[in-house]
Tab-separated table of C-alpha atoms and ligand atoms in Angstrom:
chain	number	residue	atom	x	y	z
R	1	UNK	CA	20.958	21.661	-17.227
R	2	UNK	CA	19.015	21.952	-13.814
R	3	UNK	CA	21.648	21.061	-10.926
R	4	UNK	CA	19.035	19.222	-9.291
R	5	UNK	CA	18.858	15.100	-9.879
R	6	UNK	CA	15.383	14.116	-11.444
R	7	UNK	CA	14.438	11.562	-8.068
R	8	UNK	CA	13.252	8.295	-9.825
R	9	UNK	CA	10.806	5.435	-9.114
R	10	UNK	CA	12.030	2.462	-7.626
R	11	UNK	CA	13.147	-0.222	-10.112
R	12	UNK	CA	12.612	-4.367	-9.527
R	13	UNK	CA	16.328	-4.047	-8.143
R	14	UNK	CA	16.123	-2.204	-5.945
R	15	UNK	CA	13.277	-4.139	-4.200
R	16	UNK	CA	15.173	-7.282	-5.036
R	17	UNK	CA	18.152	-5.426	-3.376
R	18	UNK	CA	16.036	-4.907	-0.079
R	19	UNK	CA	16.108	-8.465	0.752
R	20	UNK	CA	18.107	-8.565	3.997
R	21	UNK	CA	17.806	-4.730	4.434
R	22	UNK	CA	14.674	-4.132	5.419
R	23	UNK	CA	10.955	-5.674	4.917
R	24	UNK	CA	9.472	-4.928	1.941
R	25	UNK	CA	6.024	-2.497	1.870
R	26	UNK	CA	3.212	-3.275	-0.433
R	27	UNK	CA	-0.138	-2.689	-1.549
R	28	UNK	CA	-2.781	-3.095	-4.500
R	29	UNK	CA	-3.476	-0.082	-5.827
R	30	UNK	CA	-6.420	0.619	-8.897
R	31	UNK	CA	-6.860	4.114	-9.260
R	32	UNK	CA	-4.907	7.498	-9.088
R	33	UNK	CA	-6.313	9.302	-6.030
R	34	UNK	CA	-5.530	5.774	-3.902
R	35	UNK	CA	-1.997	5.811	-5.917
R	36	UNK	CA	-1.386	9.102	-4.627
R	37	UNK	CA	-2.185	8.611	-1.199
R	38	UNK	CA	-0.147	5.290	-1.273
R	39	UNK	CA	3.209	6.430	-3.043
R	40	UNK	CA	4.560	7.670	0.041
R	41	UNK	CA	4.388	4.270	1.795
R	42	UNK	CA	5.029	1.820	-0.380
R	43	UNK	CA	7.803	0.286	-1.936
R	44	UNK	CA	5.885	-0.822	-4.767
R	45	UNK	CA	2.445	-1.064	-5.390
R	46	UNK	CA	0.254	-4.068	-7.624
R	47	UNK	CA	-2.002	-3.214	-10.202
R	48	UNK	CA	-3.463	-6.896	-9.054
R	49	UNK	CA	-5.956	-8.807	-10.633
R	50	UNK	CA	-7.719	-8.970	-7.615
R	51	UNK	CA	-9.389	-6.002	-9.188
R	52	UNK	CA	-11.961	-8.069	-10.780
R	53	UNK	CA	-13.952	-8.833	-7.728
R	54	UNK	CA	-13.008	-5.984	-5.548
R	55	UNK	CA	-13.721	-3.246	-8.318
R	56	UNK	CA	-16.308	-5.131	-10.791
R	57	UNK	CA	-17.984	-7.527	-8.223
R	58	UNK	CA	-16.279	-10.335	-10.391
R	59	UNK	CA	-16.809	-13.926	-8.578
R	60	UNK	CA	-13.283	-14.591	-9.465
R	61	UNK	CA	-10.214	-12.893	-11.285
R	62	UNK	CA	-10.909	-15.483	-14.110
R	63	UNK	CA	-12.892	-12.805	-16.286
R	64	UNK	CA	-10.481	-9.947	-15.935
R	65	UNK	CA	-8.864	-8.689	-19.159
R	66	UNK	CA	-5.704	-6.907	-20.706
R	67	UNK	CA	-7.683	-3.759	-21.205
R	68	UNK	CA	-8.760	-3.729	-17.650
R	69	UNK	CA	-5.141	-4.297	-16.146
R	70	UNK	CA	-4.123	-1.374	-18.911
R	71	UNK	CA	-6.596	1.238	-18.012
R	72	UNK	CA	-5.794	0.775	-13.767
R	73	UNK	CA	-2.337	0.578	-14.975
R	74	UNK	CA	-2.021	3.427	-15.868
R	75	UNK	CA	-4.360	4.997	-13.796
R	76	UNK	CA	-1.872	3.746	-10.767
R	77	UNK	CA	1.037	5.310	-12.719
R	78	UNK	CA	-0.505	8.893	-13.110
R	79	UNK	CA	-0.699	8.851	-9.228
R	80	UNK	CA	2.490	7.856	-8.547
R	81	UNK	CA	6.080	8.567	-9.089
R	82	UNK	CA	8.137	6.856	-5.749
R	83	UNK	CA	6.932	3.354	-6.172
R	84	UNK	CA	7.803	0.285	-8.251
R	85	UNK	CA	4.613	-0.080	-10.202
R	86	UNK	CA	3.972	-4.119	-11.208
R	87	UNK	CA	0.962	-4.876	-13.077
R	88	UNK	CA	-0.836	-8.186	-12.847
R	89	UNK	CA	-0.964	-10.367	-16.409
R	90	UNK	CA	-4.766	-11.626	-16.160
R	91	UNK	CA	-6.072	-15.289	-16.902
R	92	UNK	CA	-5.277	-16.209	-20.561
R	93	UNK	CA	-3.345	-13.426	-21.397
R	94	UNK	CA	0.308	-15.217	-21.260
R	95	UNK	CA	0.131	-19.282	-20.059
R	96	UNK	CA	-0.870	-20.412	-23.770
R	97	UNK	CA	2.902	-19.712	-24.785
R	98	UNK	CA	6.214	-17.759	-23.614
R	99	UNK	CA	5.517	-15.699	-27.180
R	100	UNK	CA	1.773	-15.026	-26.301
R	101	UNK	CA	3.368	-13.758	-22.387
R	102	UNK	CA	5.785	-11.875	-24.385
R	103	UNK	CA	3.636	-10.199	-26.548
R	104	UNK	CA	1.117	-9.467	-23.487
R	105	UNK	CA	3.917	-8.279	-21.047
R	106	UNK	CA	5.195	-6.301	-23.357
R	107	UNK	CA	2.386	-4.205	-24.338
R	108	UNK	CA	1.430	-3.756	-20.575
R	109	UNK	CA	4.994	-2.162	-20.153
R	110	UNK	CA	4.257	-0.130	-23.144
R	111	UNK	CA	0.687	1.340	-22.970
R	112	UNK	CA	0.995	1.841	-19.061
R	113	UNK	CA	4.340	3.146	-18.339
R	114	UNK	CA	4.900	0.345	-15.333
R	115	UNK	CA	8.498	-1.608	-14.640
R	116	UNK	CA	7.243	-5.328	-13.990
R	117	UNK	CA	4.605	-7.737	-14.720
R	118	UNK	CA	3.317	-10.337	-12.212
R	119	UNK	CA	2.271	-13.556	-13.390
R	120	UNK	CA	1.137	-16.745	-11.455
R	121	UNK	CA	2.723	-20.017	-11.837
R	122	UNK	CA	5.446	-22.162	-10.535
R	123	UNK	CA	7.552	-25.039	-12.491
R	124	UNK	CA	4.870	-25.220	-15.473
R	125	UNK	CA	6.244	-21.019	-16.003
R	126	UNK	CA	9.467	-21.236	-15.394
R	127	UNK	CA	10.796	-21.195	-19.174
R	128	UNK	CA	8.222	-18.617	-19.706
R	129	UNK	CA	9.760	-16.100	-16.938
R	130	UNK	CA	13.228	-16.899	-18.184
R	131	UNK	CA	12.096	-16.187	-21.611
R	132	UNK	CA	11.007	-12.735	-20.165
R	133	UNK	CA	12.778	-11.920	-18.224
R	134	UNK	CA	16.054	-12.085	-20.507
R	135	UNK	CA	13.968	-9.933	-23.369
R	136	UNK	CA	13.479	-7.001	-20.475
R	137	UNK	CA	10.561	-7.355	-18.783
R	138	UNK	CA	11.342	-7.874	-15.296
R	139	UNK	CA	8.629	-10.563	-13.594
R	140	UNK	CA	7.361	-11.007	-9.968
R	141	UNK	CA	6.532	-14.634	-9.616
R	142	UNK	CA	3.277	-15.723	-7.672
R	143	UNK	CA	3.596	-19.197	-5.681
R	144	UNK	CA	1.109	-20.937	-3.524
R	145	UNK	CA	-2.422	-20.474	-3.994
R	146	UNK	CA	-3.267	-19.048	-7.210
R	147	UNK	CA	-6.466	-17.606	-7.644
R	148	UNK	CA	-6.594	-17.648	-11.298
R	149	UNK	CA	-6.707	-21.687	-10.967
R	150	UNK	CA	-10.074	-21.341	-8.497
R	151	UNK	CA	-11.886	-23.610	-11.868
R	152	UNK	CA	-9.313	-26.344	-11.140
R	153	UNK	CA	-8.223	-26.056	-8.153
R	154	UNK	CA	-11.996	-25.494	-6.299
R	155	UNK	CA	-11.267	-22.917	-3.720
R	156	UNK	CA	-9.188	-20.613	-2.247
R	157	UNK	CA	-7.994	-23.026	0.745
R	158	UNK	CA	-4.357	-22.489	2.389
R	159	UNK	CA	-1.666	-24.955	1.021
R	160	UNK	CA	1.168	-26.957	2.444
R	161	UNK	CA	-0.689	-28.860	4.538
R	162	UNK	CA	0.581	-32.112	3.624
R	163	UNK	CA	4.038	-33.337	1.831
R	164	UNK	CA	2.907	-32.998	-1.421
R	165	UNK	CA	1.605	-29.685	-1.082
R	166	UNK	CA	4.972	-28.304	0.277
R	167	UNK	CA	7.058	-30.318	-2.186
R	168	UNK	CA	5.422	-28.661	-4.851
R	169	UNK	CA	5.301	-25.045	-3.448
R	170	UNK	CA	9.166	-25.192	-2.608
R	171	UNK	CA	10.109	-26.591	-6.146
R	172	UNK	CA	7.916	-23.486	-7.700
R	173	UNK	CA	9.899	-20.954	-5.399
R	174	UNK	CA	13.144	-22.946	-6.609
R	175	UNK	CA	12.029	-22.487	-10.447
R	176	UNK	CA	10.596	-18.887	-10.471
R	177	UNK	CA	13.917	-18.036	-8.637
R	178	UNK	CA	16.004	-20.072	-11.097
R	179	UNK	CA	14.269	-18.237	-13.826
R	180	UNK	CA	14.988	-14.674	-12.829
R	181	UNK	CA	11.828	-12.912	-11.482
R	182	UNK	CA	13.406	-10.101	-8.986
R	183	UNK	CA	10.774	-11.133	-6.286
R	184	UNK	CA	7.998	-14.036	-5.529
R	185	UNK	CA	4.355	-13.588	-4.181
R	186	UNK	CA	3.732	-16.219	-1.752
R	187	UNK	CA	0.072	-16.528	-1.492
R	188	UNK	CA	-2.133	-18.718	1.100
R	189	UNK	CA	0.816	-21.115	2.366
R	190	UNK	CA	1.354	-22.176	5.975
R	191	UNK	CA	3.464	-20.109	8.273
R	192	UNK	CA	6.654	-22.415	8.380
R	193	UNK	CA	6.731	-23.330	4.424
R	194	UNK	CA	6.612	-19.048	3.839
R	195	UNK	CA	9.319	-19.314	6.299
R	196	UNK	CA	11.252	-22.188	5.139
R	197	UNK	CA	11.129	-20.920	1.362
R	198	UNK	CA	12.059	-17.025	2.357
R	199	UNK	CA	15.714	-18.651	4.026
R	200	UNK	CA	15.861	-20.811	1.012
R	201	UNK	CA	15.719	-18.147	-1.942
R	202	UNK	CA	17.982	-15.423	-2.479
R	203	UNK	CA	15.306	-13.076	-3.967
R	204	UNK	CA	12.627	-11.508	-1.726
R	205	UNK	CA	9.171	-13.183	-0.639
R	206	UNK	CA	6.299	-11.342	-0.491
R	207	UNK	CA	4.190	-12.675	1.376
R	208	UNK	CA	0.061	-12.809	1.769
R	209	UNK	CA	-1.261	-15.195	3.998
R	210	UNK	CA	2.313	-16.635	4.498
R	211	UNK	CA	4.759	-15.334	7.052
R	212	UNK	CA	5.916	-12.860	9.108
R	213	UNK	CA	9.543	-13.993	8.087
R	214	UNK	CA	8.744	-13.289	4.184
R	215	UNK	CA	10.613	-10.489	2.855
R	216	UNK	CA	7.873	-8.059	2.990
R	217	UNK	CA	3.804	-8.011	2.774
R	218	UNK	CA	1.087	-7.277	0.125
R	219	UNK	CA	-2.511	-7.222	1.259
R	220	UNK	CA	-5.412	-5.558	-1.278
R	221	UNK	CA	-5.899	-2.072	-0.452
R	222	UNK	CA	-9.830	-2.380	-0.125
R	223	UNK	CA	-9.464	-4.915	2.726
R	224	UNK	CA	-6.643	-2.519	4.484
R	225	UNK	CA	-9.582	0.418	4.363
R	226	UNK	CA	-12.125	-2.101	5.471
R	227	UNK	CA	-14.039	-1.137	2.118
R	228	UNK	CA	-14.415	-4.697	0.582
R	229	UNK	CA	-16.647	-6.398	3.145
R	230	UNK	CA	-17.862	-9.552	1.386
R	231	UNK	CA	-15.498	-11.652	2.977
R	232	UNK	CA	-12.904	-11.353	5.127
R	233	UNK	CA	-10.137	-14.081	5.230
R	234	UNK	CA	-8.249	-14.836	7.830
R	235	UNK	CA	-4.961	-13.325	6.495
R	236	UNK	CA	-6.685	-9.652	6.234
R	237	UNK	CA	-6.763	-6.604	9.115
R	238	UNK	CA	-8.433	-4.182	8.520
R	239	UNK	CA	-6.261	-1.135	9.167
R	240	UNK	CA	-9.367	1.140	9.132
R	241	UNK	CA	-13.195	0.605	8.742
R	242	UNK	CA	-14.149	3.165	6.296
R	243	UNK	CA	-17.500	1.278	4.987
R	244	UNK	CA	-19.940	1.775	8.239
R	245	UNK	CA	-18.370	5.321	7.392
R	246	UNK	CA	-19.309	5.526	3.835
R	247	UNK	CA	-22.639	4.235	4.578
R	248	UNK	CA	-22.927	7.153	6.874
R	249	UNK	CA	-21.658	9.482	4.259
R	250	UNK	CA	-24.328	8.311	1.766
R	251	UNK	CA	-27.116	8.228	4.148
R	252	UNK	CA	-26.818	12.030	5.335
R	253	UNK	CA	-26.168	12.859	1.350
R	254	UNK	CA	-29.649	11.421	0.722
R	255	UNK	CA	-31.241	12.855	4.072
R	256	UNK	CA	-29.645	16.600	2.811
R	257	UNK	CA	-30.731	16.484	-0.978
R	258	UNK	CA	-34.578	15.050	0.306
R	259	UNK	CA	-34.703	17.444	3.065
R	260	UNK	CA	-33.509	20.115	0.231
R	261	UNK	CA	-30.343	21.495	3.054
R	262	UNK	CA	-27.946	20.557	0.040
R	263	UNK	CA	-26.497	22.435	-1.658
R	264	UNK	CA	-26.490	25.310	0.613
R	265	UNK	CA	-26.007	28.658	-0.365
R	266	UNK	CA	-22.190	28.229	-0.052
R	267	UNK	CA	-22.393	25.874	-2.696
R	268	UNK	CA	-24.713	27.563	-5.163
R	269	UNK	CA	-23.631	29.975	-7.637
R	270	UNK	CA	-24.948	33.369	-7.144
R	271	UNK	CA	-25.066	36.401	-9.661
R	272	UNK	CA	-23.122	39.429	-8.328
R	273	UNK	CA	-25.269	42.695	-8.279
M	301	KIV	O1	-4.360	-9.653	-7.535
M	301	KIV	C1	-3.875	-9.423	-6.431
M	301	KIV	O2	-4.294	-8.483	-5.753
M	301	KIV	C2	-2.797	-10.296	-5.967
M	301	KIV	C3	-2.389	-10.354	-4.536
M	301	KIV	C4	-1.048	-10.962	-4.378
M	301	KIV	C5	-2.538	-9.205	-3.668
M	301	KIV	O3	-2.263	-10.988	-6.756
């Protein structure tokens, strides 16, 4: 038996144990080469639905399916092996019934290899995260704005701007908690409601367009890299700006193969004499 301790992924516990330690790190991740490059940095990373429109030029996450989450899934989890990996459930694929969630949740788990599901939804999916999470799958809730609602809701504006707004978003955090998920997304929600909910619950917030105060931060990779530049919401920085770069990168691949300076000889094979 080797003497040395396999090291192993974070679990959901041990982020939900990080509340009060230290904030929390996240990212979206969608492929392995980004998963590797992330692992390092992140406490966990989400296989988010957001994938839809920054991958697939989607106009909303409402057309994403269980085969795409599965495929990025485990894409994410063949570049990985320090992070938490949580997988978003897409639109459809769990808020017709706590069996159908089940059933969804479970085969993500299976076919990708990943600890936790995320799944949007506040009092309306509370019995459906309790149901999960007492069969095993551990669940991050998602509060706030939820983009999987854009046909009902209309847009993707901030929330808890009057009393009925935050009334609603603090009795979601309330039932998510109450139902076990290990952590909660807080999504597009004024500064002091973040705030107020993060001292309210005892599991972490992680917050996009919330708070500083949350428990930690997600933001989609693509808008970190300055890659996805169809719109840029207030929330996002850009940590780099790698598109003007790529566009650069493209161009003097096209100028090179024209001007026939690519491939060079160092990248040609040549028969040895
Ligand atoms: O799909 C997604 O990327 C999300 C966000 C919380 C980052 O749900």
């Amino acid at each position: 038996m080797s003497v040395h301790a396999a090291k192993r992924r974070l679990a959901p516990a041990d982020i939900k144990a990080l509340k009060g330690e230290r904030p929390i790190v996240s990212l979206t991740a969608y492929t392995t080469p980004v998963a590797k490059l992330l692992d390092p940095h992140v406490d966990f990373m989400l296989v988010g639905d957001s994938l839809g429109m920054v991958l697939y030029g989607l106009d909303s996450t409402v057309g994403v399916t269980v085969e795409m989450m599965i495929a990025h899934g485990q894409a994410v989890m063949r570049g990985s092996s320090n992070a938490c990996v949580v997988v978003d459930l897409p639109f459809g694929s769990y808020q017709q019934s706590k069996e159908q969630a089940f059933e969804t949740a479970a085969r993500v788990l299976k076919e990708t290899g990943c600890s936790a599901v995320k799944l949007e939804g506040g009092g309306e999916m509370a019995e459906t995260v309790h149901f999960l999470t007492q069969r095993g799958i551990p669940v991050l809730g998602h509060v706030g704005l939820m983009p999987q609602l854009i046909n009902t809701t209309g847009g993707y504006r901030s929330l808890g701007r009057n009393d009925k707004e935050v009334e609603k978003i603090r009795k979601d955090a309330a039932a998510i908690e109450e139902a076990g998920a290990f952590a909660i997304v807080i999504e597009g929600t004024v500064e002091p409601v973040a705030r107020e909910i993060t001292a309210q619950v005892k599991v972490p917030t992680i917050g996009i367009g919330a708070s500083p105060a949350c428990d930690g931060q997600v933001l989609v990779v693509d808008d970190v890299l300055g890659i996805f530049t169809d719109f840029k919401p207030r929330f996002v920085k850009h940590f780099a700006n790698l598109a003007p770069l790529m566009s650069e990168a493209f161009a003097t691949y096209a100028a090179e193969v024209k001007a026939r300076s690519f491939p060079g000889p160092e990248h040609t094979f040549q028969l040895k004499r």
